[in-house]
Amino acid sequence: MATVLVVEDEFAIADLLEMVLTDEGYHVLTAANGRQGLERLAEGPRPDLVISDYMMPVLDGVGLLRAMRESEAQHDIPCIVMSSMPEASVRERIDGYEAFVRKPFDLDAMVQLVATILETPRPKP
């Protein structure tokens, strides 16, 4: 069973993603901001995918992804970045993510994207 970490400060979105992805058979962890996301990553289990909001309090998606990319243990975990801003604006501050999803998003499309990323073969850490 694949593990997905959802880092999102809007509880309704985090809860919805957790419910739907759990129904799809994934083990889902949640965090309300980037700092909590880094704590979850340190605690384990190691997620197979991180879905992160771009703008959050305490530590945003930019800080989360940068910290992950600088970590030997987490640099290869694929990430989906979500934002209501256009991707071009997000890409000015951050890159290295697997996919970008514009909010509001289609839930079925998000589930399919998660499945596609998790089914893509990757080298083991």
mmCIF file of C-alpha atoms in Angstrom:
data_model
loop_
_atom_site.group_PDB
_atom_site.id
_atom_site.type_symbol
_atom_site.label_atom_id
_atom_site.label_comp_id
_atom_site.label_asym_id
_atom_site.label_seq_id
_atom_site.Cartn_x
_atom_site.Cartn_y
_atom_site.Cartn_z
ATOM 1 C CA MET A 1 0.000 0.000 0.000
ATOM 2 C CA ALA A 2 1.464 3.352 -1.059
ATOM 3 C CA THR A 3 1.721 6.172 1.474
ATOM 4 C CA VAL A 4 0.751 9.739 0.526
ATOM 5 C CA LEU A 5 1.540 12.793 2.654
ATOM 6 C CA VAL A 6 -0.942 15.662 2.138
ATOM 7 C CA VAL A 7 0.393 19.039 3.328
ATOM 8 C CA GLU A 8 -2.480 21.527 3.199
ATOM 9 C CA ASP A 9 -3.610 24.314 5.537
ATOM 10 C CA GLU A 10 -7.225 24.306 4.325
ATOM 11 C CA PHE A 11 -8.707 21.525 6.429
ATOM 12 C CA ALA A 12 -11.617 20.879 4.061
ATOM 13 C CA ILE A 13 -9.220 20.157 1.186
ATOM 14 C CA ALA A 14 -6.912 18.051 3.363
ATOM 15 C CA ASP A 15 -9.839 16.035 4.738
ATOM 16 C CA LEU A 16 -11.344 15.519 1.293
ATOM 17 C CA LEU A 17 -8.049 14.302 -0.159
ATOM 18 C CA GLU A 18 -7.494 12.054 2.844
ATOM 19 C CA MET A 19 -10.962 10.483 2.502
ATOM 20 C CA VAL A 20 -10.796 9.950 -1.234
ATOM 21 C CA LEU A 21 -7.225 8.648 -1.306
ATOM 22 C CA THR A 22 -7.924 6.332 1.631
ATOM 23 C CA ASP A 23 -10.947 4.982 -0.259
ATOM 24 C CA GLU A 24 -8.606 4.342 -3.203
ATOM 25 C CA GLY A 25 -6.424 2.162 -0.966
ATOM 26 C CA TYR A 26 -3.621 4.573 -0.039
ATOM 27 C CA HIS A 27 -2.274 5.153 3.453
ATOM 28 C CA VAL A 28 -2.646 8.928 3.947
ATOM 29 C CA LEU A 29 -0.780 11.173 6.364
ATOM 30 C CA THR A 30 -1.657 14.855 6.762
ATOM 31 C CA ALA A 31 0.072 18.020 7.891
ATOM 32 C CA ALA A 32 -1.295 21.561 8.186
ATOM 33 C CA ASN A 33 1.860 23.365 7.010
ATOM 34 C CA GLY A 34 5.347 22.762 5.696
ATOM 35 C CA ARG A 35 6.946 22.529 9.133
ATOM 36 C CA GLN A 36 4.480 19.818 10.168
ATOM 37 C CA GLY A 37 5.112 18.159 6.806
ATOM 38 C CA LEU A 38 8.854 17.985 7.553
ATOM 39 C CA GLU A 39 8.048 16.562 10.994
ATOM 40 C CA ARG A 40 5.871 13.840 9.421
ATOM 41 C CA LEU A 41 8.678 13.053 6.979
ATOM 42 C CA ALA A 42 11.138 12.702 9.870
ATOM 43 C CA GLU A 43 8.745 10.517 11.907
ATOM 44 C CA GLY A 44 7.990 8.097 9.089
ATOM 45 C CA PRO A 45 6.770 6.100 7.438
ATOM 46 C CA ARG A 46 8.468 7.468 4.337
ATOM 47 C CA PRO A 47 5.748 8.549 1.912
ATOM 48 C CA ASP A 48 5.763 7.465 -1.702
ATOM 49 C CA LEU A 49 4.290 10.835 -2.725
ATOM 50 C CA VAL A 50 3.825 14.291 -1.203
ATOM 51 C CA ILE A 51 0.921 16.548 -2.204
ATOM 52 C CA SER A 52 1.586 20.083 -0.989
ATOM 53 C CA ASP A 53 -0.178 23.385 -1.117
ATOM 54 C CA TYR A 54 1.992 26.234 -2.369
ATOM 55 C CA MET A 55 0.902 28.968 0.061
ATOM 56 C CA MET A 56 0.696 27.989 3.748
ATOM 57 C CA PRO A 57 1.514 29.605 7.092
ATOM 58 C CA VAL A 58 4.655 28.765 9.086
ATOM 59 C CA LEU A 59 6.479 27.115 6.154
ATOM 60 C CA ASP A 60 5.105 27.246 2.622
ATOM 61 C CA GLY A 61 5.359 24.684 -0.146
ATOM 62 C CA VAL A 62 8.524 26.342 -1.458
ATOM 63 C CA GLY A 63 10.310 25.846 1.860
ATOM 64 C CA LEU A 64 9.001 22.299 2.203
ATOM 65 C CA LEU A 65 10.123 21.231 -1.255
ATOM 66 C CA ARG A 66 13.536 22.920 -0.897
ATOM 67 C CA ALA A 67 14.123 21.157 2.432
ATOM 68 C CA MET A 68 13.107 17.835 0.903
ATOM 69 C CA ARG A 69 15.409 18.296 -2.107
ATOM 70 C CA GLU A 70 18.327 19.089 0.236
ATOM 71 C CA SER A 71 17.704 15.955 2.316
ATOM 72 C CA GLU A 72 19.459 12.742 1.313
ATOM 73 C CA ALA A 73 16.543 10.704 2.676
ATOM 74 C CA GLN A 74 13.777 12.719 0.961
ATOM 75 C CA HIS A 75 15.226 14.249 -2.196
ATOM 76 C CA ASP A 76 13.706 11.642 -4.487
ATOM 77 C CA ILE A 77 10.126 11.658 -3.143
ATOM 78 C CA PRO A 78 7.842 12.921 -5.945
ATOM 79 C CA CYS A 79 5.712 15.965 -5.143
ATOM 80 C CA ILE A 80 2.495 17.414 -6.504
ATOM 81 C CA VAL A 81 2.207 21.160 -5.872
ATOM 82 C CA MET A 82 -1.289 22.693 -5.642
ATOM 83 C CA SER A 83 -2.118 26.380 -5.938
ATOM 84 C CA SER A 84 -4.808 28.780 -7.047
ATOM 85 C CA MET A 85 -2.025 30.787 -8.695
ATOM 86 C CA PRO A 86 -0.988 30.052 -12.286
ATOM 87 C CA GLU A 87 1.835 27.541 -12.622
ATOM 88 C CA ALA A 88 4.087 30.148 -14.258
ATOM 89 C CA SER A 89 3.973 32.208 -11.048
ATOM 90 C CA VAL A 90 4.714 29.157 -8.914
ATOM 91 C CA ARG A 91 7.573 28.029 -11.160
ATOM 92 C CA GLU A 92 9.280 31.403 -10.659
ATOM 93 C CA ARG A 93 9.925 30.419 -7.037
ATOM 94 C CA ILE A 94 10.174 26.643 -7.148
ATOM 95 C CA ASP A 95 10.812 23.707 -9.436
ATOM 96 C CA GLY A 96 11.605 20.054 -8.960
ATOM 97 C CA TYR A 97 8.020 18.939 -8.510
ATOM 98 C CA GLU A 98 6.445 16.068 -10.387
ATOM 99 C CA ALA A 99 3.175 17.791 -11.255
ATOM 100 C CA PHE A 100 1.255 21.012 -10.715
ATOM 101 C CA VAL A 101 -2.482 21.120 -9.963
ATOM 102 C CA ARG A 102 -4.433 24.362 -10.187
ATOM 103 C CA LYS A 103 -7.068 24.913 -7.494
ATOM 104 C CA PRO A 104 -9.928 24.349 -7.569
ATOM 105 C CA PHE A 105 -9.132 20.926 -8.968
ATOM 106 C CA ASP A 106 -11.164 18.040 -10.308
ATOM 107 C CA LEU A 107 -11.070 15.292 -7.685
ATOM 108 C CA ASP A 108 -11.178 12.447 -10.212
ATOM 109 C CA ALA A 109 -8.299 14.000 -12.128
ATOM 110 C CA MET A 110 -6.292 14.322 -8.905
ATOM 111 C CA VAL A 111 -6.876 10.662 -8.033
ATOM 112 C CA GLN A 112 -5.786 9.656 -11.538
ATOM 113 C CA LEU A 113 -2.675 11.845 -11.297
ATOM 114 C CA VAL A 114 -1.731 10.276 -7.964
ATOM 115 C CA ALA A 115 -2.172 6.782 -9.435
ATOM 116 C CA THR A 116 -0.118 7.663 -12.515
ATOM 117 C CA ILE A 117 2.768 9.076 -10.479
ATOM 118 C CA LEU A 118 2.786 6.157 -8.069
ATOM 119 C CA GLU A 119 2.712 3.633 -10.911
ATOM 120 C CA THR A 120 5.743 5.218 -12.589
ATOM 121 C CA PRO A 121 8.812 3.087 -11.835
ATOM 122 C CA ARG A 122 11.457 4.888 -9.760
ATOM 123 C CA PRO A 123 14.848 3.888 -8.431
ATOM 124 C CA LYS A 124 14.708 2.774 -4.801
ATOM 125 C CA PRO A 125 16.379 5.124 -2.275
#
